[in-house]
XYZ file of C-alpha atoms in Angstrom:
260
model
C 81.992 34.297 98.641
C 80.406 35.133 102.016
C 82.716 35.143 105.101
C 79.720 34.937 107.407
C 81.647 35.441 110.999
C 84.824 37.672 110.826
C 86.328 40.188 113.951
C 88.655 42.579 111.429
C 88.029 45.521 113.856
C 90.022 43.018 116.615
C 92.977 44.536 117.900
C 95.256 42.126 115.540
C 94.658 44.058 113.399
C 96.172 47.697 112.569
C 94.134 50.637 110.488
C 96.326 49.758 107.487
C 95.550 45.762 107.151
C 91.845 47.267 108.164
C 91.955 48.883 105.224
C 93.758 46.435 102.641
C 91.035 43.516 104.095
C 88.577 45.691 102.647
C 89.632 47.306 99.823
C 90.706 44.041 98.036
C 87.813 41.838 99.171
C 86.414 41.367 95.523
C 90.163 40.176 94.327
C 89.553 38.129 97.096
C 87.017 36.886 95.899
C 84.940 37.873 98.516
C 81.241 39.364 97.751
C 80.515 40.251 102.011
C 82.525 40.050 105.406
C 79.978 39.756 108.303
C 82.151 41.416 110.958
C 80.947 40.031 114.161
C 80.395 41.634 117.865
C 81.154 39.946 120.872
C 80.614 42.945 123.950
C 79.424 46.774 123.722
C 83.113 48.006 122.638
C 83.652 45.525 119.635
C 79.731 46.147 118.624
C 80.155 49.452 118.160
C 83.282 48.829 116.077
C 81.476 46.426 113.208
C 78.263 48.839 113.297
C 80.855 52.059 112.321
C 83.075 49.567 109.637
C 79.733 48.211 108.700
C 78.487 51.973 108.275
C 81.595 52.915 106.415
C 82.088 49.592 103.645
C 79.403 48.633 101.378
C 80.110 45.297 101.867
C 80.654 44.438 105.274
C 77.458 43.770 107.698
C 77.284 42.983 110.956
C 75.940 41.637 114.073
C 75.610 43.192 117.729
C 76.014 41.175 121.072
C 77.787 39.973 123.700
C 79.297 36.956 123.855
C 79.242 34.004 127.092
C 83.057 35.284 128.053
C 81.583 38.523 128.590
C 78.383 37.871 130.142
C 79.347 39.530 133.705
C 79.715 42.431 132.047
C 76.415 42.491 129.967
C 74.130 45.664 130.832
C 71.083 47.370 130.614
C 72.751 49.663 128.604
C 74.231 46.872 126.374
C 71.125 45.567 125.991
C 69.412 48.920 124.901
C 72.303 49.639 122.306
C 71.850 46.478 120.853
C 68.055 47.641 120.895
C 68.516 50.973 118.873
C 70.778 49.807 116.331
C 69.025 46.852 115.533
C 67.254 48.118 112.714
C 70.202 49.716 110.806
C 70.223 48.300 107.990
C 73.636 47.045 108.341
C 72.563 44.754 111.361
C 72.056 41.278 110.345
C 71.475 39.499 113.140
C 72.382 39.658 117.396
C 75.311 37.777 118.465
C 77.972 36.193 119.314
C 76.026 35.284 121.838
C 75.432 31.948 123.835
C 77.309 29.430 125.896
C 81.163 28.923 126.766
C 81.864 26.868 129.819
C 85.677 26.158 128.206
C 86.718 28.483 129.700
C 84.318 29.523 132.302
C 85.222 33.405 131.985
C 81.570 34.192 133.887
C 80.141 32.089 135.348
C 77.812 29.423 134.087
C 74.267 30.381 135.347
C 75.307 34.298 134.235
C 76.352 32.749 130.714
C 72.604 31.108 130.780
C 70.968 34.302 131.548
C 72.618 36.314 129.101
C 72.197 34.429 127.014
C 68.558 33.565 127.582
C 68.264 38.030 127.475
C 70.060 38.163 124.361
C 67.591 35.365 122.619
C 64.689 37.565 123.682
C 66.020 40.646 122.526
C 66.371 38.782 118.930
C 62.931 38.194 118.972
C 61.560 41.639 119.326
C 63.866 43.116 117.239
C 63.133 40.274 114.539
C 66.495 39.048 114.159
C 68.382 36.022 113.814
C 71.123 34.375 116.324
C 74.606 33.952 116.423
C 75.352 31.358 118.951
C 78.975 30.355 120.217
C 78.610 27.527 122.142
C 81.612 25.243 123.534
C 81.248 22.434 125.302
C 78.256 23.497 126.512
C 75.773 21.335 124.106
C 73.338 19.987 126.412
C 72.008 24.024 128.288
C 72.377 24.746 124.630
C 69.535 22.710 123.812
C 67.558 22.895 126.661
C 67.932 26.884 126.266
C 66.839 27.022 122.944
C 63.880 24.880 124.013
C 62.838 26.677 125.999
C 63.159 29.754 124.000
C 61.916 27.768 121.172
C 59.113 30.231 120.287
C 61.302 33.067 120.310
C 63.840 31.436 117.383
C 61.602 33.162 114.293
C 64.412 34.036 112.791
C 66.274 31.393 112.293
C 69.953 30.350 114.550
C 73.295 30.184 113.564
C 75.638 27.822 115.158
C 78.904 29.544 114.740
C 82.671 27.515 113.668
C 80.214 24.523 114.282
C 82.796 21.323 115.937
C 80.068 19.311 117.254
C 79.031 15.706 116.541
C 77.027 13.977 114.029
C 74.419 13.521 117.289
C 74.823 16.488 118.202
C 74.212 18.367 114.829
C 71.233 15.689 114.609
C 69.534 17.906 117.654
C 70.593 20.556 116.343
C 68.235 20.291 113.383
C 65.378 19.914 115.805
C 65.569 24.068 115.471
C 65.881 24.034 112.162
C 69.166 25.322 112.798
C 72.110 26.454 110.296
C 75.885 25.580 110.728
C 78.946 27.664 109.399
C 81.915 25.912 108.872
C 85.682 27.802 109.662
C 88.988 26.682 109.268
C 89.529 23.753 112.060
C 87.533 21.732 109.201
C 91.110 21.687 107.482
C 93.143 20.506 110.142
C 94.411 16.842 109.829
C 93.069 15.552 113.151
C 89.495 17.103 112.789
C 87.885 14.182 110.696
C 85.159 15.859 110.640
C 83.869 15.020 107.335
C 81.833 12.781 108.440
C 79.723 16.201 110.124
C 79.968 18.215 106.597
C 77.965 15.535 104.826
C 75.509 15.285 108.041
C 75.155 18.647 107.304
C 71.770 19.812 105.699
C 73.150 21.997 102.414
C 70.700 24.507 102.466
C 71.800 25.349 106.292
C 76.006 25.426 105.123
C 77.346 28.481 105.503
C 81.624 29.318 105.630
C 83.633 31.569 107.785
C 86.950 32.555 109.049
C 86.601 33.402 112.202
C 89.761 35.852 112.439
C 91.853 37.000 113.840
C 91.416 33.316 114.830
C 90.966 29.209 113.236
C 93.766 29.506 110.866
C 93.014 27.209 108.207
C 95.894 25.173 106.963
C 98.522 25.500 105.457
C 98.375 28.864 106.993
C 97.536 27.550 110.749
C 99.469 30.162 113.452
C 99.479 32.677 111.273
C 96.795 35.353 111.366
C 93.493 34.319 110.006
C 92.468 36.987 107.739
C 89.383 36.277 105.298
C 90.418 35.544 101.975
C 91.298 32.088 103.679
C 87.721 31.308 103.758
C 88.580 29.945 100.351
C 90.350 27.056 102.084
C 87.335 26.165 104.467
C 85.087 26.092 100.936
C 87.270 23.752 98.735
C 87.512 21.668 102.059
C 84.035 21.479 101.957
C 83.470 20.702 98.382
C 86.272 17.870 98.216
C 84.198 16.476 100.901
C 80.623 16.700 99.240
C 81.926 15.361 96.141
C 80.771 18.971 94.498
C 82.730 21.927 92.457
C 83.998 24.602 94.691
C 81.550 26.683 92.214
C 78.581 24.875 93.553
C 80.355 25.244 97.388
C 80.404 28.664 96.887
C 76.789 29.415 94.990
C 74.916 26.718 97.671
C 77.003 28.609 100.591
C 76.359 32.331 99.208
C 72.248 31.612 99.037
C 72.231 30.020 102.382
C 73.795 33.506 103.993
C 71.049 35.405 102.359
C 68.342 33.403 103.570
C 69.797 34.257 106.737
C 70.932 37.453 106.675
C 68.397 39.483 105.200
C 69.577 42.249 104.989
C 72.400 41.371 102.842
C 72.116 42.953 99.587
C 71.717 40.083 97.543
C 71.211 42.618 93.787
C 74.565 43.854 94.955
C 76.511 40.619 94.896
C-alpha cells in the first residue's frame, strides 16, 4: 500500500514513534509514505524526513489555514527544492472556509500563487478543499492551463455531484478514515470515483478510521481504508491495493515504482 497523505513529522509524534513508523513500514504492508507539508516549517521537516528515509516522499506547500503567513521567501523555498527527487507535489494547498483561519481573499491568492508555482516546476498539486467547493472550482477553471501535471483532492468528502464537477479537471481523489465512519455514508461516492483516479491516505495523526477513532492515526491504519473501499466496490483487497498503488505512481511520478 501507499499512504498518499501523512503528517508523521507533526508534533503529535515523538522521535521514537516516528522512527518506529518508518522502520516498520514494510512489516505493516506499506511500500511508501507521502509526507505532506502545510507551511514552510512542516515542509522543511517533510523534506528532511524524505531525504533520510528511502520509502518516504514529500510534498511542499502552504495550507489554506496558513495562507496569511505565506511569503515570497516561502515560495522561493518551494521552488528551489521542487526538483528534488523526493518531492512529488506542491501541497497541501487550497481553500478552507470552515475555520477561516486566513481571510478568504488571502486564501484564494495563496492558492492561485501555488497553482502557478506547481505549473512552473512541473509538479502535480495536492488540494485541501473544505466548504469552499464553488470557489475551488472557479480557481481551477481560471488556471486550467496550469494543471498539466495532475490534481489530487486530498481527503475527498464531497458529494457525487461535486465529484462530477471536479472530474472536468481529470482530478484524482484520495479517501481516508472518514469513509469508515458509521455516519459517513460515502459508498455512493466511492463507487462514483473513476477507478483509475482513486488513492488511499490516512492524513495521520488526524482522521483515524474505525475501530481506532479517537486515537492518534498512523500510516498502518490505511489498511482499514483500503478494506472499506474493497468491500464497497466488491473487489478483493489485493485488487484494491494494486489499483491504488498504480494510481499513486501515475500521479506522483517521482516515486520509485521499481523499488516498490
